[in-house]
Coordinates of N, CA and C in Angstrom, one line a residue:
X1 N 94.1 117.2 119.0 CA 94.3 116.4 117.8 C 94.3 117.4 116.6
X2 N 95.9 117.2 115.7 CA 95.7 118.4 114.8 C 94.8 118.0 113.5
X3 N 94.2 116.6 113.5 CA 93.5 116.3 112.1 C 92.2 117.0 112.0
X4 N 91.2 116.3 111.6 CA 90.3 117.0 111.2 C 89.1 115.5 111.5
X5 N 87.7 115.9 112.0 CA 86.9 114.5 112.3 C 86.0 114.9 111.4
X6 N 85.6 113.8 110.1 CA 84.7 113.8 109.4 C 83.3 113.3 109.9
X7 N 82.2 113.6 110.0 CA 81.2 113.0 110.5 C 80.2 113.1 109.3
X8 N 79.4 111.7 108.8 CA 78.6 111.7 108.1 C 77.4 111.4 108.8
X9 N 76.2 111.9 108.5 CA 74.7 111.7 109.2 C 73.8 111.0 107.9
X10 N 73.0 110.9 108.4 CA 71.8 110.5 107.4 C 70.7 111.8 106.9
X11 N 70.8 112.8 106.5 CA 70.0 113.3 105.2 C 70.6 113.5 104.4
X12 N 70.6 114.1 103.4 CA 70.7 114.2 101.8 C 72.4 114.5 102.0
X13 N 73.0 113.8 100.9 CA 74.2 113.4 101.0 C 74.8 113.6 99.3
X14 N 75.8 114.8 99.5 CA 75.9 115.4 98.0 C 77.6 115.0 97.6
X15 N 78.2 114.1 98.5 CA 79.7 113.7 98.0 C 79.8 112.8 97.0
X16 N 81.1 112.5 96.2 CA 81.1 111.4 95.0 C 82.7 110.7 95.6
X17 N 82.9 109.7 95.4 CA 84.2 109.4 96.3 C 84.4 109.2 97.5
X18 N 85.9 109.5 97.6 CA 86.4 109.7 98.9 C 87.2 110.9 99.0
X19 N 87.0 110.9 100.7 CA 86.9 112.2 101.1 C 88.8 112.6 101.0
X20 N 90.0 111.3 100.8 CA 91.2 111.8 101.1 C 91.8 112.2 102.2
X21 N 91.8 111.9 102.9 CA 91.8 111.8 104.6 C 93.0 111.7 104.5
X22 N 93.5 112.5 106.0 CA 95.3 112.1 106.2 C 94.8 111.7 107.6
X23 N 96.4 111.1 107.8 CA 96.3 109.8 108.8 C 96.3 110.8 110.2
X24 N 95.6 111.8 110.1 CA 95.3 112.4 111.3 C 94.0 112.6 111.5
X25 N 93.0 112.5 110.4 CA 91.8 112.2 110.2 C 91.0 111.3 110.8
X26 N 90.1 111.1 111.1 CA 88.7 110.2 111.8 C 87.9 110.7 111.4
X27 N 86.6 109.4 110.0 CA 85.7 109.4 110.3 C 84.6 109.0 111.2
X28 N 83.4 109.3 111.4 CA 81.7 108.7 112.4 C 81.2 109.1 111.4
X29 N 80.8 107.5 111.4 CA 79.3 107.4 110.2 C 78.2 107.5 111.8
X30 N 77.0 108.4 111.2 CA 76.2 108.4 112.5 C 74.7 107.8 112.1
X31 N 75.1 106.6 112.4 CA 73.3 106.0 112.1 C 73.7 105.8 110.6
X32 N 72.5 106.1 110.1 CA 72.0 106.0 108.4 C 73.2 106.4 107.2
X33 N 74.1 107.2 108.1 CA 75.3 107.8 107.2 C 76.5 106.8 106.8
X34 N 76.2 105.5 107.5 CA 77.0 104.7 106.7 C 76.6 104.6 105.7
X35 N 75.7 104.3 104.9 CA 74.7 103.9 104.0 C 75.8 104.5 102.5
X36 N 76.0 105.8 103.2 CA 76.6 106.6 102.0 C 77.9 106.1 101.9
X37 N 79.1 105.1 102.6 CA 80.0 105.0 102.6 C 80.1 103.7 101.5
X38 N 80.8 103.9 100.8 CA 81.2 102.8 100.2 C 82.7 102.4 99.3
X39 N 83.2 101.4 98.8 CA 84.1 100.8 98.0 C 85.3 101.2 99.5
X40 N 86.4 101.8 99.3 CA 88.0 101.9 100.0 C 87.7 102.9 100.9
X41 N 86.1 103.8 101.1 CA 86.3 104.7 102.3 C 85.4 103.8 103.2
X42 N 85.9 103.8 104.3 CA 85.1 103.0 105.4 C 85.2 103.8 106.8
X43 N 84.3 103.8 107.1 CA 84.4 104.9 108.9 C 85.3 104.2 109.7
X44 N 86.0 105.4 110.7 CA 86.4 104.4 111.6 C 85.2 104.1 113.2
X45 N 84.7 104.6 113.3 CA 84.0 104.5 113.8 C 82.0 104.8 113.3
X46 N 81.2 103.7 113.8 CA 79.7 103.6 113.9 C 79.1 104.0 115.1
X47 N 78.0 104.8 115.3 CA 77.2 105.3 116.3 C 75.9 105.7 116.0
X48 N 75.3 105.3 116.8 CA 73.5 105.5 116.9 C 72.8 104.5 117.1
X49 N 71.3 105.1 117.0 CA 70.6 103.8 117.8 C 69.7 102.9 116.6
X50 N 70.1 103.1 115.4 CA 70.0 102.4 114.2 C 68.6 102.2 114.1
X51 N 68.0 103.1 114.1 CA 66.9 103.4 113.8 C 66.7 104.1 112.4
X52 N 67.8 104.5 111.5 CA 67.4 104.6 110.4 C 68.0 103.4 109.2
X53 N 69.4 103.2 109.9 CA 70.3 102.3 109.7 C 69.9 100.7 109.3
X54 N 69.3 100.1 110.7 CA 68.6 99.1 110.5 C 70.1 98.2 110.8
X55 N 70.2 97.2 110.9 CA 70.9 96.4 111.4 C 72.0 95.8 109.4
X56 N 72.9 96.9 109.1 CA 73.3 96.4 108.1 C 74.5 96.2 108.6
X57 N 75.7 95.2 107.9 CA 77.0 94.8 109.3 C 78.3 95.6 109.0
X58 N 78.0 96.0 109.9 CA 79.7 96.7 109.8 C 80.7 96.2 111.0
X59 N 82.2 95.8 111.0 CA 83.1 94.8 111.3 C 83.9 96.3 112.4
X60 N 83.7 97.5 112.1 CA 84.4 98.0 113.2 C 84.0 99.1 114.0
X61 N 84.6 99.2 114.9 CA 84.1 99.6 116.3 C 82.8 100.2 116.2
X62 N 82.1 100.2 117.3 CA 80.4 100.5 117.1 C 80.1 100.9 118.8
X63 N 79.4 101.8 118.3 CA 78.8 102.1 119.7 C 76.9 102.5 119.7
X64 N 76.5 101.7 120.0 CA 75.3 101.3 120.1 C 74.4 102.4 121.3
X65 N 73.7 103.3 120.9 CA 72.7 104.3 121.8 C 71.0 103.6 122.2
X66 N 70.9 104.2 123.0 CA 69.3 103.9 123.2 C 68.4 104.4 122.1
X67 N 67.2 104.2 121.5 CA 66.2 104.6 120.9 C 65.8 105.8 121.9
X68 N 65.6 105.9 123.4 CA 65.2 107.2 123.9 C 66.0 107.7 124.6
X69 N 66.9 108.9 123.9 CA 67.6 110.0 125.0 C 67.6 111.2 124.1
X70 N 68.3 112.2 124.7 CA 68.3 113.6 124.6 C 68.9 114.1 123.2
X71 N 70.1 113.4 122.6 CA 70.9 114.0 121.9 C 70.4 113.0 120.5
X72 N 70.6 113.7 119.8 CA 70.7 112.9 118.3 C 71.6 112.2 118.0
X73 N 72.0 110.9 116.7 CA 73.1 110.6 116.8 C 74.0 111.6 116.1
X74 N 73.4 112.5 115.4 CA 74.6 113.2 115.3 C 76.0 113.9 116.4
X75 N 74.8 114.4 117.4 CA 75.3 115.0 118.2 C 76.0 114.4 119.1
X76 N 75.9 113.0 119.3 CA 76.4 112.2 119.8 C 77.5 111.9 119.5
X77 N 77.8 112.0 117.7 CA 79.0 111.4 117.0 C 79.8 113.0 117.2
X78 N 79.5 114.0 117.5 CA 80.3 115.4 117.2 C 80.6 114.7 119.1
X79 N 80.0 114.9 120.1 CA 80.8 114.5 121.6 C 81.6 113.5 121.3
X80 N 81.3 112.5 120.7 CA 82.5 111.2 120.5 C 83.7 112.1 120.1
X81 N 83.5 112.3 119.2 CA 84.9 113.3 118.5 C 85.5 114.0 119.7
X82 N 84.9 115.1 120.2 CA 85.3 115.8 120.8 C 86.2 114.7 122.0
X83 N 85.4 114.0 122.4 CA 86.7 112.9 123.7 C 87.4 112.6 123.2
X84 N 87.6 112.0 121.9 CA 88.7 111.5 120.9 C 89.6 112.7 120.7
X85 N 89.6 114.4 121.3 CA 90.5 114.9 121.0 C 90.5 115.7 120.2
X86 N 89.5 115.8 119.4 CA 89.4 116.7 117.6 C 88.6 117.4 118.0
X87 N 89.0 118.7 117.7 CA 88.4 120.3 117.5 C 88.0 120.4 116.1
X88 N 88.3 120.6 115.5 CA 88.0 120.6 114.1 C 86.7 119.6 113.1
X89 N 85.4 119.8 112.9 CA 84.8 118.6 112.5 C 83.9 119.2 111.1
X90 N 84.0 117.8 109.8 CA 83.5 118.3 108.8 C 82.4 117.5 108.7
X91 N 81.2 118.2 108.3 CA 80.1 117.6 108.4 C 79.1 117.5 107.4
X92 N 79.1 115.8 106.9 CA 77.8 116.4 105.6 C 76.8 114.9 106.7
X93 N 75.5 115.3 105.0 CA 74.8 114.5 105.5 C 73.8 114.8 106.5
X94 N 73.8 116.4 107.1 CA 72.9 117.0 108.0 C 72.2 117.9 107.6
X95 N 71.6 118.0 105.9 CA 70.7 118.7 105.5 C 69.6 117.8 104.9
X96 N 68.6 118.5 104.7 CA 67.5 117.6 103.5 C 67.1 116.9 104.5
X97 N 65.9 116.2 103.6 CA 65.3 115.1 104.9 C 64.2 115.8 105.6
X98 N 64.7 115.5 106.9 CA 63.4 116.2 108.0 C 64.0 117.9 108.2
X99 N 63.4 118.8 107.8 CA 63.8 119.7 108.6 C 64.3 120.2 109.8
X100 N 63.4 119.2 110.8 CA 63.9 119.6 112.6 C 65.0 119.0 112.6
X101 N 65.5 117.4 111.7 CA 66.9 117.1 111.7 C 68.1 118.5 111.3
X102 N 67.7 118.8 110.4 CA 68.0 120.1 109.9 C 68.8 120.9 110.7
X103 N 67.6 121.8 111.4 CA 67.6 122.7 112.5 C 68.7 122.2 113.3
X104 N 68.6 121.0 114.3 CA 68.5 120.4 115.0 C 70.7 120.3 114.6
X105 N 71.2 119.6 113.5 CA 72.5 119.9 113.2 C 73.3 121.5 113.0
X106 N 72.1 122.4 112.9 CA 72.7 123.5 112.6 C 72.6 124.0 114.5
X107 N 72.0 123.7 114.9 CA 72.9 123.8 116.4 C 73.7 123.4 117.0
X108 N 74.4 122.4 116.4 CA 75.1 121.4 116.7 C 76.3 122.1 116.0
X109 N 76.6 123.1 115.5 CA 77.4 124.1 115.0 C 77.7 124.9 116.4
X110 N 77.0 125.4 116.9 CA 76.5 126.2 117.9 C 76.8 125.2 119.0
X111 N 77.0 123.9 119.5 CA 77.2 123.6 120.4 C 79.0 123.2 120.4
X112 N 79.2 123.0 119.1 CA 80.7 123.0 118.8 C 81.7 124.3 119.0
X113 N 81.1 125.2 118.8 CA 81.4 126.5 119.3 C 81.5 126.4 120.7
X114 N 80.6 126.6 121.2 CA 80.5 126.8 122.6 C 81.8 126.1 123.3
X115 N 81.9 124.7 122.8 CA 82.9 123.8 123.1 C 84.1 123.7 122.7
X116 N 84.5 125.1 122.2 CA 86.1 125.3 121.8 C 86.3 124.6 120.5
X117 N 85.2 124.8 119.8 CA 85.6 123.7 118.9 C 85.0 124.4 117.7
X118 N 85.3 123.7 116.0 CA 84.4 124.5 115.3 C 83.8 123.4 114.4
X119 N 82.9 124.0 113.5 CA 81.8 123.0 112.4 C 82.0 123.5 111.4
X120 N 81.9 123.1 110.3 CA 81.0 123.4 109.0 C 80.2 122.3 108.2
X121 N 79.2 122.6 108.5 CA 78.1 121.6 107.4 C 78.1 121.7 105.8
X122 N 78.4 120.8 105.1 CA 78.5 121.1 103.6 C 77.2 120.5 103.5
X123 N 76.2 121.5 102.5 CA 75.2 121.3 101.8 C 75.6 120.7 100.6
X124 N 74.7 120.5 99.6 CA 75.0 120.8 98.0 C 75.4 122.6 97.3
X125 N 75.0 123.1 97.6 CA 76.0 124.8 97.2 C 76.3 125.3 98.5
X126 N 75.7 125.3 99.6 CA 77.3 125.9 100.7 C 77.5 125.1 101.4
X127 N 78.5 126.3 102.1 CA 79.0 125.7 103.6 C 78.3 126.7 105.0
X128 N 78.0 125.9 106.0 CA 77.5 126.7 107.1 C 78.7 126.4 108.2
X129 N 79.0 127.5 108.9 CA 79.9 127.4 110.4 C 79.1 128.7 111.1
X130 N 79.5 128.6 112.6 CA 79.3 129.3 113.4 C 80.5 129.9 114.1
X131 N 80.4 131.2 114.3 CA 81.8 131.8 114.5 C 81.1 133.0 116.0
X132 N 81.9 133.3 116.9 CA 81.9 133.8 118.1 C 82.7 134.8 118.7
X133 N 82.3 136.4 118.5 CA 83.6 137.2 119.1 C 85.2 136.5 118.4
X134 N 85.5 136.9 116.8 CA 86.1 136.3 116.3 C 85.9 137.1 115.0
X135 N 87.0 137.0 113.8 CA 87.1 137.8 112.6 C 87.4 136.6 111.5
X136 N 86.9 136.4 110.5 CA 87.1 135.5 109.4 C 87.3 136.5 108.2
X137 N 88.8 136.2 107.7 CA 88.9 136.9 106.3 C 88.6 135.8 105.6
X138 N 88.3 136.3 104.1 CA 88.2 135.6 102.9 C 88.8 136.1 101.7
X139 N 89.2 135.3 100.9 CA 90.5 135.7 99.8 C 89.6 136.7 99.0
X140 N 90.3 136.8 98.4 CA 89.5 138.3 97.0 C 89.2 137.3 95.9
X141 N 89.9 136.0 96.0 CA 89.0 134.9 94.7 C 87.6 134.3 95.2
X142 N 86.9 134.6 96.9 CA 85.8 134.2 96.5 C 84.9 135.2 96.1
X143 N 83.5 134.4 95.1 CA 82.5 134.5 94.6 C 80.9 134.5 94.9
X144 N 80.1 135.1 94.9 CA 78.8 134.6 95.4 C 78.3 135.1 96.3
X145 N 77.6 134.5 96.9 CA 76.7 135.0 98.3 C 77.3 134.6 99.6
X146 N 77.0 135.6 100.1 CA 77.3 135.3 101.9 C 75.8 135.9 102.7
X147 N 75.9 135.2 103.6 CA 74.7 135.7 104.3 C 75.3 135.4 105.9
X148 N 74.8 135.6 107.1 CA 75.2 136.0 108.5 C 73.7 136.2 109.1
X149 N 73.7 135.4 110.0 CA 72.6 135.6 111.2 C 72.6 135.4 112.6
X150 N 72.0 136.4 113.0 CA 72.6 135.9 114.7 C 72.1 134.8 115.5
X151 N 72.6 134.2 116.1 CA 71.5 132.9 117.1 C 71.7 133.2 118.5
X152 N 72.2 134.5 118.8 CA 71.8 134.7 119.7 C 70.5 135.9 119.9
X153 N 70.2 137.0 121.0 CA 69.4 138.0 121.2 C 70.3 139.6 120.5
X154 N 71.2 139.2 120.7 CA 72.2 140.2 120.4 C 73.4 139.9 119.8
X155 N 73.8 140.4 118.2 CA 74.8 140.3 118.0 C 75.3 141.5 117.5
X156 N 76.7 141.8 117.6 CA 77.4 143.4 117.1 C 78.6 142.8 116.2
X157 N 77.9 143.2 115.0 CA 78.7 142.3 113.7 C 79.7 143.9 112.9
X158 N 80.5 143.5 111.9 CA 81.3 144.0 110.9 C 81.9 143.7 110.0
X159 N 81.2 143.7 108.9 CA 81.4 143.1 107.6 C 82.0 144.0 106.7
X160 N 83.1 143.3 106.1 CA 83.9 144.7 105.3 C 84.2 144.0 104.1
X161 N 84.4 144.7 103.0 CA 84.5 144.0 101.5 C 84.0 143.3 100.9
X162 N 82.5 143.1 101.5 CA 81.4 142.9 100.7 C 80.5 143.6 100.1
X163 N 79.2 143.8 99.2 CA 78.5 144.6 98.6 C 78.2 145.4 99.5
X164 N 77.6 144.6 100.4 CA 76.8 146.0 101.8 C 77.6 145.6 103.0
X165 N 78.2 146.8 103.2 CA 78.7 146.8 104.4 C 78.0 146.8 106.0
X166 N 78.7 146.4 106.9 CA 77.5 146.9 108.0 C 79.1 147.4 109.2
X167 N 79.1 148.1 110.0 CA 79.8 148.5 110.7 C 79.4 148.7 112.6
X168 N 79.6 147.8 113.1 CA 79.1 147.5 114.9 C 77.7 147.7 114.5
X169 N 77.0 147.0 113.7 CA 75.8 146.9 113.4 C 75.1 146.0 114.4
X170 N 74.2 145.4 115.1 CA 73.5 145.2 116.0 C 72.1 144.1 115.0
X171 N 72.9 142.6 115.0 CA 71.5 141.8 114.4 C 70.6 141.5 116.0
X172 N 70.1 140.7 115.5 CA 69.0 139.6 116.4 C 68.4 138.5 116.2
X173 N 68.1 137.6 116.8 CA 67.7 136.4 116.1 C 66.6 136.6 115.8
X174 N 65.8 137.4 115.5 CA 64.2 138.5 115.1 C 63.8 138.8 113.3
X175 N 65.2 139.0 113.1 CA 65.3 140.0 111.9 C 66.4 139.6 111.4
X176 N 66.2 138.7 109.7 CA 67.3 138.2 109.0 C 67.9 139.7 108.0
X177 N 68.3 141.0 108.7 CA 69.3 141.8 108.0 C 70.5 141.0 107.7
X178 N 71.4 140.2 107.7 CA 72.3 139.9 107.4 C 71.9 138.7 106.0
X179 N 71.0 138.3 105.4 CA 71.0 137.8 104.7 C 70.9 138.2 103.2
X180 N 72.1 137.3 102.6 CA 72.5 137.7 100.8 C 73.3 138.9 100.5
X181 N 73.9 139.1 101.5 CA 75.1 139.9 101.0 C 76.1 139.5 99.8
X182 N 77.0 139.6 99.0 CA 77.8 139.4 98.0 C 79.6 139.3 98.8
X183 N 79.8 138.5 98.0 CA 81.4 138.7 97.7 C 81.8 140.0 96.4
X184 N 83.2 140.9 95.9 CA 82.9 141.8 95.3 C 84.2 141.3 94.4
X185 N 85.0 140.2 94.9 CA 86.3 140.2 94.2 C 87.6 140.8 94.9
X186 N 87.3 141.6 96.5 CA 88.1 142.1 97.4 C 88.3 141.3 98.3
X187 N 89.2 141.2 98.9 CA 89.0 140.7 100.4 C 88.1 141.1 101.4
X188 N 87.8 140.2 102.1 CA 86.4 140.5 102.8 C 86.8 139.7 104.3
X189 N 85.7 140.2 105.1 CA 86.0 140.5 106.1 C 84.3 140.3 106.9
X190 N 84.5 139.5 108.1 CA 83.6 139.3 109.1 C 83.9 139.2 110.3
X191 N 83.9 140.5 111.0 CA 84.1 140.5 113.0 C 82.6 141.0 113.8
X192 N 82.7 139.6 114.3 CA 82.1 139.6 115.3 C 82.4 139.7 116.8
X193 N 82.0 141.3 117.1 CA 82.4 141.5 118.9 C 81.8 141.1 119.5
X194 N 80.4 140.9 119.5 CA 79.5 139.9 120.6 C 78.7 139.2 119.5
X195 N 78.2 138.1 120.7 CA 77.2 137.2 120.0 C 77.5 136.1 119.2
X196 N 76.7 135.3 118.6 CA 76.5 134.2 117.6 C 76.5 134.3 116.4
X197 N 77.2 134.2 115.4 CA 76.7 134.2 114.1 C 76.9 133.0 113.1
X198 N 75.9 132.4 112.2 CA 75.8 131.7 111.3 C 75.9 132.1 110.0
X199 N 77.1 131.6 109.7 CA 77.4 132.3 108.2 C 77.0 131.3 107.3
X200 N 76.8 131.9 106.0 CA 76.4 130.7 105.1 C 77.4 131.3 103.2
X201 N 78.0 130.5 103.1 CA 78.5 130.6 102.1 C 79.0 130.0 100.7
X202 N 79.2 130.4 99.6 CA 78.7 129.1 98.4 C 80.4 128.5 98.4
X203 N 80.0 127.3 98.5 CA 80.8 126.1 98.9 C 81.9 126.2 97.5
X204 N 81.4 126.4 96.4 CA 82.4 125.9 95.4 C 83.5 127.1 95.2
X205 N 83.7 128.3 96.3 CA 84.7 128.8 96.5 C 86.0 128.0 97.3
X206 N 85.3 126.7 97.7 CA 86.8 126.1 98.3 C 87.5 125.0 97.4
X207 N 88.4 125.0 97.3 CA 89.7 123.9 96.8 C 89.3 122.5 97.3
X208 N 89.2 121.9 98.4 CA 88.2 120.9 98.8 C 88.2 121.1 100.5
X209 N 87.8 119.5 101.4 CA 86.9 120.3 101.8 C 87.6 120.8 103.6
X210 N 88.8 120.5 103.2 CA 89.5 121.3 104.3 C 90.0 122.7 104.1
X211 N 89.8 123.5 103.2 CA 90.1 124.8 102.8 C 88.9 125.5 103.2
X212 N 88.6 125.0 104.5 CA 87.2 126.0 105.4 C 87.9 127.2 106.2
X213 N 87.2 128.0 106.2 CA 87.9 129.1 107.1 C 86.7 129.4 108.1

């Protein structure tokens, strides 16, 4: 699927509007993240076990989870996607709140990776994705902070055209060296030859919110 799957969750939720969707697009409100939908944007699809939700009515398609299993409804609504076809998923609504929810989405970055697939969670000031043996440039117009952490035991990073460079540098999930590096106004540059990394970067360098790299 060449669109893009929007998934909204239930913590802290920093959009105004609508998201502008092309008809290649699908939203999942997941649980409590309907809550945030309102007036002309409506999900196409509901999922969870409405436990934050509570029984408020929504008229299309729904898929109803147990109270006890393994996966969140987040995580649940990122596999829905994924059978639907979409690689690509934008994700608010998975910050704030409970922390372990928190946590708990930012692996869910990490599990979309794994699955050929990619994330980015929009906070209120950034964006977070997970990127894999893989290179991300960034234009010379962005600004701000970037930071980089490994989630795995070993990662062999190279960061070029930021304030501090690092070159086949060697993180860990141990030791946050990759955090608060700068953008400089150059093109910049992040390869990763092995391992996991979690980038974090200030969101109002994108145009909206498909202008993720």
């Amino acid at each position: 699927m060449e669109g893009f799957c929007y998934i909204i969750g239930a913590g802290d939720f920093f959009e105004e509007g609508s998201f502008s969707r092309s008809s290649d697009d699908y939203l999942i409100a997941a649980d409590g993240g309907l809550a945030y939908l309102s007036g002309d944007e409506k999900a196409d699809l509901l999922i969870g076990d409405f436990d934050s939700l509570g029984e408020r009515p929504f008229s299309g398609e729904t898929i109803r989870l147990p109270r006890e299993k393994d996966e969140t409804d987040l995580l649940a609504a990122i596999r829905e996607g994924i059978r639907r076809g979409y690689r690509k998923f934008l994700i608010f609504g998975a910050t704030g709140g409970r922390t372990d929810h928190t946590v708990a989405n930012i692996q869910c970055l990490a599990y979309l990776k794994r699955n050929g697939c990619r994330g980015w969670i929009f906070d209120r000031d950034c964006v977070m994705t997970v990127i894999s043996e893989e290179s991300v440039v960034f234009p010379a117009r962005y600004r701000g902070r970037f930071s980089a952490f490994s989630l795995t035991d070993r990662s062999i990073v190279t960061e070029q055209g930021f304030a501090y460079s690092l070159t086949e540098a060697v993180l860990d999930n141990g030791f946050p060296l990759g955090v608060s590096n700068e953008f400089t106004g150059n093109e910049a540059e992040i390869r990763v030859q092995e391992g996991e990394i979690l980038i974090i970067y200030d969101r109002e360098n994108l145009n909206s919110y498909t202008d993720v790299l």
